[in-house]
Structures are given as C-alpha cells and as structure tokens.
Coordinates of C-alpha atoms in Angstrom, one line a residue:
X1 CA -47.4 40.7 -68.1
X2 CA -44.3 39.9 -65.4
X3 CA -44.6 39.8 -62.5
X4 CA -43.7 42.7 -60.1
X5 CA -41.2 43.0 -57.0
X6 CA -42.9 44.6 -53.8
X7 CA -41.3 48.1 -54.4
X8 CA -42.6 48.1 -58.2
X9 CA -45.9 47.1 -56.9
X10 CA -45.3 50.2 -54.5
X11 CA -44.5 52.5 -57.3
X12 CA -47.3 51.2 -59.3
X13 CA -49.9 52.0 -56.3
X14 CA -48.6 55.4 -56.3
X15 CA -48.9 56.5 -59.9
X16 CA -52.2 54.4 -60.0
X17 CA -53.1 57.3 -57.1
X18 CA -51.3 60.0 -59.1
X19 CA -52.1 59.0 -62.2
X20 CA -49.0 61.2 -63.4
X21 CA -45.9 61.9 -62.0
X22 CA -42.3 62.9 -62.0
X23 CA -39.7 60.5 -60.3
X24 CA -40.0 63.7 -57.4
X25 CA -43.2 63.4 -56.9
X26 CA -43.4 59.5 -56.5
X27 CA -40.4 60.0 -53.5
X28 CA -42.8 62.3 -51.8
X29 CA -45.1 59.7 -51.7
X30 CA -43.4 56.5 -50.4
X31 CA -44.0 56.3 -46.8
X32 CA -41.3 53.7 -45.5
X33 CA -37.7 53.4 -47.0
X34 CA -37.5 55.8 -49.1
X35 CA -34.6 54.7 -51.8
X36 CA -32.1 57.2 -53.4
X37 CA -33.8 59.6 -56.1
X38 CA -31.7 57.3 -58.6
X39 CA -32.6 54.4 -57.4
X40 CA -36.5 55.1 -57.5
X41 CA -35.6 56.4 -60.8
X42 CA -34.3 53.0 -62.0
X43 CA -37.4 50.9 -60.8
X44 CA -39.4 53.2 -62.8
X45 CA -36.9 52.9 -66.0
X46 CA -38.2 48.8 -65.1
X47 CA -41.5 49.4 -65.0
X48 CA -41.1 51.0 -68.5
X49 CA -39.1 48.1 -69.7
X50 CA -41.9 45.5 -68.3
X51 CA -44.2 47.7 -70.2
X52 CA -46.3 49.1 -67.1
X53 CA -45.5 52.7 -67.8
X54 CA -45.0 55.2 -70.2
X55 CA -44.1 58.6 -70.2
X56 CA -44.1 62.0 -71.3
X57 CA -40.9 63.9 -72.2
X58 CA -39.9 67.3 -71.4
X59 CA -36.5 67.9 -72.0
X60 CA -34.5 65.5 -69.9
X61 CA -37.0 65.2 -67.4
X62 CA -39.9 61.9 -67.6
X63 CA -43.2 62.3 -66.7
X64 CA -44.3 59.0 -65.9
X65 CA -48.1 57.4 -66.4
X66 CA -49.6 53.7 -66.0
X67 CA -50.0 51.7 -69.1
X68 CA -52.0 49.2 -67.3
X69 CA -54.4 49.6 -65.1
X70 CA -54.9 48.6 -61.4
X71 CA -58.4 46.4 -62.1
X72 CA -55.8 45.1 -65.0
X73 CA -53.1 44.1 -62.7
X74 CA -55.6 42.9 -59.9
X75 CA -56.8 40.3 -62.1
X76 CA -53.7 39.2 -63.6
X77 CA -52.4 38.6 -60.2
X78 CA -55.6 37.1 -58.4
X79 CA -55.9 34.5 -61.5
X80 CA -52.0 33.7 -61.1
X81 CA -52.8 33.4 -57.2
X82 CA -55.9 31.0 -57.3
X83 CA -53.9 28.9 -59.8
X84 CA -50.7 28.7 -58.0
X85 CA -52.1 28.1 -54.1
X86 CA -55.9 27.1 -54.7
X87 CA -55.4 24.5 -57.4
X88 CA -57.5 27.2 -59.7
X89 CA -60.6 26.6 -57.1
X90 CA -62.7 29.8 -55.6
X91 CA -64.2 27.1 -53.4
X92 CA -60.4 26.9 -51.7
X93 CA -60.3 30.3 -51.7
X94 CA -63.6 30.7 -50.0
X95 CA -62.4 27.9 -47.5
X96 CA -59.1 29.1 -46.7
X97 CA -60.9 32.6 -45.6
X98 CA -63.4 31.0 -43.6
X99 CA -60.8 28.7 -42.2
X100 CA -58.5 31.8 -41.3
X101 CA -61.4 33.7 -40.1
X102 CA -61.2 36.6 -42.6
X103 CA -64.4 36.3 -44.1
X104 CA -67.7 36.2 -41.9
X105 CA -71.0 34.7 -41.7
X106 CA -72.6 37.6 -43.7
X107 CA -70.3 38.2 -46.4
X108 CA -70.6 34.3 -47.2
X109 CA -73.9 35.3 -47.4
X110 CA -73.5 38.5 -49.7
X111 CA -71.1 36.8 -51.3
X112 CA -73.9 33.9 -51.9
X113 CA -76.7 36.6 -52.9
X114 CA -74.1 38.4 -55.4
X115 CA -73.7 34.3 -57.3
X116 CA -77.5 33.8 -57.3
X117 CA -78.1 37.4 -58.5
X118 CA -76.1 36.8 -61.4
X119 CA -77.3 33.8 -62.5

C-alpha cells in the first residue's frame, strides 16, 4: 500500500463518505482549494494507479469507488506511524498523549478497562 499525499488522503475521505462518485461530485465536496476539474481528475487517475480505487465506466465518463477501505487504510497508517515515531511502542504513544495533554485521566482509565476486558 503507498503512501498517500494530503489531497489523495482528502479525495479518499470523500469517496469513503460517498462511497461512489463522479470526478463532479468529489469537487462539490472539497471544502478548501478546490483544484481544476482536471486536476482533481488526475489525483483520482493516481489513486487508481496506487490501487485505491476502481471504477465504473459509462461511456467516457468514470464512476469512481474505494478498493480499500478506511479501517484498511487506518491501520496501515497507524502501524507505519507507531513504527516510524514511537519506536513500534503503544506505551510511547500512550505517553506522548498524556505528555501533550490529549488524552485524560478517564480515558487512561477506559483505555485500561478496554486491555483488562480483553484479556
């Protein structure tokens, strides 16, 4: 699986959401900087080469459709986080959340109950 620039990561959110969609109906979606319709149409074209999408044909016009899912995706690129910044530790990962105050008291806690659930 390669890894994805921001705007394909973008485009994949949205046809997660959409589930399928013409290059049109992606455009309408995006939010902030919106590229050129043949530019959006390009990315897409990568996504298909990197083997994220697929489509359906209908004529000359794509109707385009995640091969891979989000959950997929999600833990592809946590794993390829953890590894890269955390030395493959959740303990760090834990840790640096605490340390930046992202993470509370309680959902250590939950967090905690969740391991000793599943044990």
């Amino acid at each position: 699986m390669q890894k994805l620039t921001n705007k394909e990561e973008e485009i994949m959110h949205i046809l997660w959401t959409l589930e399928k969609a013409f290059v049109k109906d992606v455009l309408a979606e995006i939010q902030k900087d919106k590229p050129h319709y043949n530019t959006l149409s390009t990315i897409i074209r990568n996504l298909e080469d990197k083997e994220y999408v697929s489509y359906n044909a209908y004529g000359k016009t794509h109707q385009y459709f995640p091969v891979i899912t989000k959950e997929a995706y999600r833990k592809k690129f946590m794993n390829n986080a953890i590894d890269n910044y955390f030395n493959s530790s959740y303990k760090n990962v834990v840790s640096f959340f605490a340390k930046e105050e992202k993470i509370s008291v309680d959902e250590l806690k939950e967090i905690i109950a969740l391991i000793e659930k599943n044990k």
